[in-house]
CSV table of C-alpha atoms in Angstrom, one decimal:
chain,number,residue,atom,x,y,z
A,1,UNK,CA,0.0,0.0,0.0
A,2,UNK,CA,2.7,2.5,0.9
A,3,UNK,CA,4.3,2.2,-2.6
A,4,UNK,CA,1.0,3.3,-4.2
A,5,UNK,CA,1.0,6.4,-2.0
A,6,UNK,CA,4.4,7.5,-3.2
A,7,UNK,CA,4.4,9.7,-6.4
A,8,UNK,CA,6.7,8.8,-9.2
A,9,UNK,CA,8.7,12.0,-8.5
A,10,UNK,CA,9.3,10.9,-4.9
A,11,UNK,CA,10.1,7.3,-5.8
A,12,UNK,CA,13.8,6.4,-5.5
A,13,UNK,CA,14.2,3.0,-7.3
A,14,UNK,CA,16.6,0.3,-6.3
A,15,UNK,CA,18.7,-0.7,-9.3
A,16,UNK,CA,21.0,-3.7,-9.4
A,17,UNK,CA,23.9,-3.5,-11.8
A,18,UNK,CA,25.7,-6.7,-12.7
A,19,UNK,CA,29.1,-5.4,-14.0
A,20,UNK,CA,32.0,-7.3,-15.5
A,21,UNK,CA,35.3,-6.9,-13.6
A,22,UNK,CA,37.4,-5.7,-16.5
A,23,UNK,CA,35.3,-3.0,-18.1
A,24,UNK,CA,32.0,-2.0,-16.6
A,25,UNK,CA,33.2,-2.3,-12.9
A,26,UNK,CA,36.4,-0.4,-13.9
A,27,UNK,CA,34.2,2.3,-15.6
A,28,UNK,CA,32.1,2.6,-12.4
A,29,UNK,CA,35.3,2.9,-10.4
A,30,UNK,CA,36.6,5.5,-12.8
A,31,UNK,CA,33.4,7.5,-12.6
A,32,UNK,CA,33.9,7.6,-8.8
A,33,UNK,CA,37.6,8.6,-9.2
A,34,UNK,CA,36.5,11.4,-11.6
A,35,UNK,CA,33.9,12.5,-9.0
A,36,UNK,CA,31.1,12.2,-11.5
A,37,UNK,CA,27.6,12.4,-10.1
A,38,UNK,CA,25.3,9.5,-10.7
A,39,UNK,CA,22.4,8.2,-8.6
A,40,UNK,CA,23.3,6.5,-5.3
A,41,UNK,CA,20.6,3.9,-5.8
A,42,UNK,CA,22.8,1.7,-8.0
A,43,UNK,CA,23.8,-1.5,-6.3
A,44,UNK,CA,26.8,-2.9,-8.1
A,45,UNK,CA,27.5,-6.6,-8.2
A,46,UNK,CA,30.9,-7.4,-9.7
A,47,UNK,CA,31.1,-10.4,-12.0
A,48,UNK,CA,34.4,-11.9,-13.4
A,49,UNK,CA,32.7,-11.6,-16.8
A,50,UNK,CA,29.2,-10.4,-17.8
A,51,UNK,CA,29.0,-13.8,-19.6
A,52,UNK,CA,28.7,-15.5,-16.1
A,53,UNK,CA,25.3,-13.9,-15.6
A,54,UNK,CA,22.4,-16.3,-15.5
A,55,UNK,CA,18.8,-15.6,-16.2
A,56,UNK,CA,18.1,-16.8,-12.7
A,57,UNK,CA,20.5,-14.2,-11.2
A,58,UNK,CA,18.5,-11.4,-13.0
A,59,UNK,CA,15.1,-12.8,-11.9
A,60,UNK,CA,16.3,-13.3,-8.3
A,61,UNK,CA,17.3,-9.6,-8.2
A,62,UNK,CA,13.7,-8.6,-9.1
A,63,UNK,CA,12.3,-11.2,-6.6
A,64,UNK,CA,14.5,-9.7,-3.8
A,65,UNK,CA,13.1,-6.2,-4.4
A,66,UNK,CA,15.0,-4.5,-7.3
A,67,UNK,CA,13.0,-2.1,-9.2
A,68,UNK,CA,15.4,-2.3,-12.2
A,69,UNK,CA,18.4,-4.3,-13.3
A,70,UNK,CA,21.1,-3.8,-15.8
A,71,UNK,CA,24.0,-5.9,-17.0
A,72,UNK,CA,27.1,-4.1,-18.2
A,73,UNK,CA,29.9,-5.8,-20.0
A,74,UNK,CA,32.8,-5.0,-22.3
A,75,UNK,CA,32.3,-3.3,-25.6
A,76,UNK,CA,31.4,-5.8,-28.3
A,77,UNK,CA,34.5,-7.3,-29.8
A,78,UNK,CA,36.7,-6.5,-26.7
A,79,UNK,CA,35.5,-9.1,-24.1
A,80,UNK,CA,38.4,-10.5,-22.2
A,81,UNK,CA,36.6,-13.9,-22.4
A,82,UNK,CA,36.0,-13.6,-26.1
A,83,UNK,CA,32.2,-13.7,-26.3
A,84,UNK,CA,31.1,-13.4,-22.7
A,85,UNK,CA,29.3,-10.2,-23.3
A,86,UNK,CA,27.4,-11.7,-26.3
A,87,UNK,CA,26.3,-14.6,-24.1
A,88,UNK,CA,25.2,-12.0,-21.5
A,89,UNK,CA,23.2,-10.1,-24.1
A,90,UNK,CA,21.3,-13.3,-25.1
A,91,UNK,CA,20.5,-14.1,-21.5
A,92,UNK,CA,19.3,-10.5,-20.9
A,93,UNK,CA,17.0,-11.0,-23.9
A,94,UNK,CA,15.7,-14.3,-22.5
A,95,UNK,CA,15.1,-12.6,-19.1
A,96,UNK,CA,13.2,-9.7,-20.8
A,97,UNK,CA,10.9,-12.3,-22.5
A,98,UNK,CA,10.2,-13.9,-19.1
A,99,UNK,CA,9.5,-10.6,-17.5
A,100,UNK,CA,7.0,-9.8,-20.2
A,101,UNK,CA,5.3,-13.2,-19.8
A,102,UNK,CA,4.8,-12.6,-16.1
A,103,UNK,CA,3.5,-9.1,-16.5
A,104,UNK,CA,6.6,-7.1,-15.4
A,105,UNK,CA,7.8,-4.4,-17.8
A,106,UNK,CA,10.8,-5.7,-19.8
A,107,UNK,CA,12.1,-2.1,-19.8
A,108,UNK,CA,13.1,-2.6,-16.2
A,109,UNK,CA,16.0,-4.7,-17.5
A,110,UNK,CA,18.7,-3.5,-19.9
A,111,UNK,CA,22.2,-4.5,-21.3
A,112,UNK,CA,24.9,-2.0,-21.7
A,113,UNK,CA,28.4,-2.2,-23.2
A,114,UNK,CA,31.0,0.0,-21.5
A,115,UNK,CA,34.8,0.3,-21.8
A,116,UNK,CA,36.9,0.6,-18.7
A,117,UNK,CA,37.9,4.1,-19.8
A,118,UNK,CA,34.3,5.3,-20.1
A,119,UNK,CA,33.6,6.5,-16.6
A,120,UNK,CA,31.3,9.3,-17.9
A,121,UNK,CA,29.4,6.6,-20.0
A,122,UNK,CA,28.8,4.5,-16.9
A,123,UNK,CA,27.4,7.5,-15.0
A,124,UNK,CA,25.1,8.2,-18.0
A,125,UNK,CA,23.9,4.6,-18.0
A,126,UNK,CA,23.2,4.8,-14.2
A,127,UNK,CA,21.2,8.1,-14.7
A,128,UNK,CA,19.3,6.7,-17.7
A,129,UNK,CA,18.3,3.5,-15.9
A,130,UNK,CA,17.3,5.5,-12.8
A,131,UNK,CA,15.1,7.9,-14.9
A,132,UNK,CA,13.5,5.0,-16.8
A,133,UNK,CA,12.7,3.0,-13.7
A,134,UNK,CA,11.5,6.0,-11.8
A,135,UNK,CA,9.0,6.7,-14.6
A,136,UNK,CA,7.8,3.1,-14.5
A,137,UNK,CA,7.3,3.3,-10.7
A,138,UNK,CA,7.9,0.8,-8.0
A,139,UNK,CA,8.2,-2.9,-9.0
A,140,UNK,CA,4.9,-4.7,-8.7
A,141,UNK,CA,6.8,-7.6,-7.2
A,142,UNK,CA,7.5,-5.4,-4.1
A,143,UNK,CA,3.8,-5.0,-3.5
A,144,UNK,CA,3.3,-8.7,-3.5
A,145,UNK,CA,5.9,-9.4,-0.9
């Protein structure tokens, strides 16, 4: 009930970011070193490679209360594990299809490709996801808990 009383402007979403160690996590670190402002609602989970993400990890994040999730990997063609980011992209697409089937907006989940040197890009991704999820409102999964 309390979620319904919060206007979308007051709503501060919880966003889980699954980030590969070599690029996306390094970009997030660089954004911090550069003192770039991005929302504090991003919860980063470092992965050895974005290709290690499983559809179940993504769905579990929503089940445990995330309003939005993004997976961030190396730029295409630069994955340290050859095609890990391509595997991740396919798994994100599978998870989006599942979200749609169960009535949760697929837009709550995205895949991004970020180089280790792109701290500003990581900050932009964090802002973009926060704005998108804020517009969608609280996850309906939270209300059912």
